[in-house]
Amino acid sequence: MLILNTSTRSLQALLSGAVTTNQLVCVVSYTNWTQSQVESKNTTQLLTNNTTAVTLLASPVAGGRRLLQSLSIYNADTVNATVTVRLNDNGTFRNIVGLILLTTETLHYIAGTGWYSTDSSGNIKSSVASLDSLSDVILTSPATGATL
């Protein structure tokens, strides 16, 4: 699972190059916890922005936590796209996963399952190894000098 538990951490996506025709479509489902343990489930959708990082999951409020439940990034472009999902820890970036998505392929993350991609027919194409082995790590403060 991936939990953002400080107000300085967010999850971002970026592409290695500009799209040809269409930005990639991102859908994120997550759960919020506040200091009073109030839980809310949310879903958001957004588009990539070429080589500029977009925030998939914003940082939680101070004292709160956000648990990533699921994430999908669909390549709606007419050419292949190299996608990186990374943790932004107050300006320190850690790549979590990166891969080339063929047109109409999708990168998925499901809590408890991990990362995988599907082809245009929805068939599982591959399991995706995390670049920093963070896919099932609760990210806690401080990140500097932490052994993960």
CSV table of C-alpha atoms in Angstrom, one decimal:
chain,number,residue,atom,x,y,z
A,1,MET,CA,0.0,0.0,0.0
A,2,LEU,CA,1.1,3.6,-0.4
A,3,ILE,CA,0.2,6.1,2.3
A,4,LEU,CA,1.0,9.8,2.3
A,5,ASN,CA,1.2,10.8,5.9
A,6,THR,CA,2.8,14.2,5.9
A,7,SER,CA,1.6,17.5,4.5
A,8,THR,CA,4.7,17.7,2.3
A,9,ARG,CA,4.2,14.5,0.4
A,10,SER,CA,2.3,14.0,-2.9
A,11,LEU,CA,2.2,11.5,-5.7
A,12,GLN,CA,3.0,12.7,-9.2
A,13,ALA,CA,3.0,11.5,-12.8
A,14,LEU,CA,5.1,12.8,-15.7
A,15,LEU,CA,5.9,11.8,-19.2
A,16,SER,CA,9.3,11.6,-20.8
A,17,GLY,CA,8.2,13.6,-23.8
A,18,ALA,CA,5.3,15.7,-25.2
A,19,VAL,CA,2.3,13.8,-26.4
A,20,THR,CA,1.5,13.8,-30.1
A,21,THR,CA,-2.3,14.1,-30.0
A,22,ASN,CA,-3.9,13.4,-26.6
A,23,GLN,CA,-2.8,13.6,-23.0
A,24,LEU,CA,-3.0,10.4,-20.9
A,25,VAL,CA,-6.0,10.0,-18.7
A,26,CYS,CA,-5.5,9.4,-14.9
A,27,VAL,CA,-8.1,8.2,-12.4
A,28,VAL,CA,-7.2,8.0,-8.7
A,29,SER,CA,-9.2,6.6,-5.8
A,30,TYR,CA,-8.1,7.2,-2.3
A,31,THR,CA,-9.1,7.4,1.4
A,32,ASN,CA,-8.6,10.3,3.7
A,33,TRP,CA,-8.1,10.1,7.5
A,34,THR,CA,-8.0,13.2,9.6
A,35,GLN,CA,-6.7,13.6,13.2
A,36,SER,CA,-10.2,12.7,14.4
A,37,GLN,CA,-10.0,9.5,12.3
A,38,VAL,CA,-12.9,10.6,10.1
A,39,GLU,CA,-12.7,8.6,6.9
A,40,SER,CA,-13.8,9.7,3.5
A,41,LYS,CA,-13.4,7.9,0.1
A,42,ASN,CA,-12.7,10.0,-3.0
A,43,THR,CA,-12.0,9.6,-6.7
A,44,THR,CA,-10.5,12.2,-8.9
A,45,GLN,CA,-9.5,12.3,-12.6
A,46,LEU,CA,-7.0,14.4,-14.5
A,47,LEU,CA,-4.8,14.5,-17.6
A,48,THR,CA,-1.1,14.5,-17.9
A,49,ASN,CA,0.7,17.7,-19.0
A,50,ASN,CA,3.4,16.5,-21.4
A,51,THR,CA,6.8,16.6,-19.5
A,52,THR,CA,5.4,18.7,-16.6
A,53,ALA,CA,4.6,16.7,-13.5
A,54,VAL,CA,0.9,16.5,-12.5
A,55,THR,CA,-0.3,15.8,-9.0
A,56,LEU,CA,-2.1,12.5,-8.9
A,57,LEU,CA,-2.7,12.5,-5.1
A,58,ALA,CA,-2.2,15.8,-3.2
A,59,SER,CA,-0.7,15.8,0.2
A,60,PRO,CA,-3.0,15.3,3.2
A,61,VAL,CA,-3.9,18.0,5.6
A,62,ALA,CA,-1.6,18.5,8.6
A,63,GLY,CA,-2.0,15.5,10.9
A,64,GLY,CA,-4.0,13.6,8.2
A,65,ARG,CA,-3.2,10.7,6.0
A,66,ARG,CA,-4.1,9.6,2.4
A,67,LEU,CA,-4.2,6.0,1.4
A,68,LEU,CA,-4.0,5.3,-2.4
A,69,GLN,CA,-6.6,2.7,-3.1
A,70,SER,CA,-6.3,2.5,-6.9
A,71,LEU,CA,-4.7,4.4,-9.8
A,72,SER,CA,-5.0,4.0,-13.6
A,73,ILE,CA,-3.1,5.9,-16.3
A,74,TYR,CA,-4.5,5.2,-19.8
A,75,ASN,CA,-2.5,6.1,-22.9
A,76,ALA,CA,-5.0,7.9,-25.1
A,77,ASP,CA,-2.3,9.2,-27.3
A,78,THR,CA,-1.6,7.9,-30.8
A,79,VAL,CA,2.0,6.9,-29.9
A,80,ASN,CA,3.8,5.1,-27.1
A,81,ALA,CA,4.3,7.1,-23.9
A,82,THR,CA,6.9,6.7,-21.2
A,83,VAL,CA,5.3,7.3,-17.8
A,84,THR,CA,6.9,7.8,-14.4
A,85,VAL,CA,5.0,7.8,-11.1
A,86,ARG,CA,7.0,9.4,-8.3
A,87,LEU,CA,6.8,10.5,-4.7
A,88,ASN,CA,7.4,14.3,-4.2
A,89,ASP,CA,8.6,14.7,-0.6
A,90,ASN,CA,8.9,18.4,-0.3
A,91,GLY,CA,10.9,18.7,-3.5
A,92,THR,CA,12.8,15.5,-3.1
A,93,PHE,CA,11.7,13.1,-5.8
A,94,ARG,CA,11.7,9.3,-5.6
A,95,ASN,CA,10.6,7.4,-8.7
A,96,ILE,CA,8.2,4.6,-7.7
A,97,VAL,CA,7.4,3.1,-11.1
A,98,GLY,CA,8.1,3.8,-14.8
A,99,LEU,CA,7.3,2.1,-18.0
A,100,ILE,CA,6.4,2.5,-21.7
A,101,LEU,CA,2.7,2.3,-22.4
A,102,LEU,CA,1.7,1.5,-25.9
A,103,THR,CA,-1.2,3.4,-27.3
A,104,THR,CA,-4.5,2.3,-25.5
A,105,GLU,CA,-2.6,0.4,-22.8
A,106,THR,CA,-3.1,1.2,-19.1
A,107,LEU,CA,-0.9,1.3,-16.0
A,108,HIS,CA,-2.8,0.2,-12.8
A,109,TYR,CA,-2.1,0.3,-9.1
A,110,ILE,CA,-4.4,-1.5,-6.7
A,111,ALA,CA,-3.7,-1.5,-2.9
A,112,GLY,CA,-2.8,-5.0,-1.9
A,113,THR,CA,-2.1,-6.1,-5.5
A,114,GLY,CA,0.6,-3.6,-6.6
A,115,TRP,CA,1.4,-2.3,-10.1
A,116,TYR,CA,0.6,-3.9,-13.4
A,117,SER,CA,-0.3,-2.9,-17.0
A,118,THR,CA,-3.0,-4.1,-19.3
A,119,ASP,CA,-3.2,-4.2,-23.1
A,120,SER,CA,-5.9,-2.6,-25.3
A,121,SER,CA,-8.2,-5.6,-24.7
A,122,GLY,CA,-7.8,-5.4,-20.9
A,123,ASN,CA,-5.6,-8.4,-20.6
A,124,ILE,CA,-2.9,-8.2,-18.0
A,125,LYS,CA,0.3,-7.5,-19.9
A,126,SER,CA,2.8,-7.5,-17.1
A,127,SER,CA,3.4,-7.0,-13.4
A,128,VAL,CA,5.5,-3.9,-12.9
A,129,ALA,CA,8.4,-3.9,-10.4
A,130,SER,CA,8.7,-0.6,-8.5
A,131,LEU,CA,11.8,1.3,-9.2
A,132,ASP,CA,12.5,2.1,-5.6
A,133,SER,CA,10.7,-0.9,-4.1
A,134,LEU,CA,8.2,1.4,-2.5
A,135,SER,CA,4.9,-0.1,-3.7
A,136,ASP,CA,4.1,-1.7,-0.4
A,137,VAL,CA,5.8,0.6,2.0
A,138,ILE,CA,4.1,3.1,4.3
A,139,LEU,CA,6.1,6.3,3.8
A,140,THR,CA,6.7,7.9,7.1
A,141,SER,CA,8.8,10.9,8.3
A,142,PRO,CA,11.6,11.6,8.1
A,143,ALA,CA,12.5,10.3,4.6
A,144,THR,CA,16.1,11.7,4.8
A,145,GLY,CA,18.4,8.8,5.8
A,146,ALA,CA,15.6,6.4,6.2
A,147,THR,CA,16.2,2.8,5.2
A,148,LEU,CA,13.4,1.5,3.0
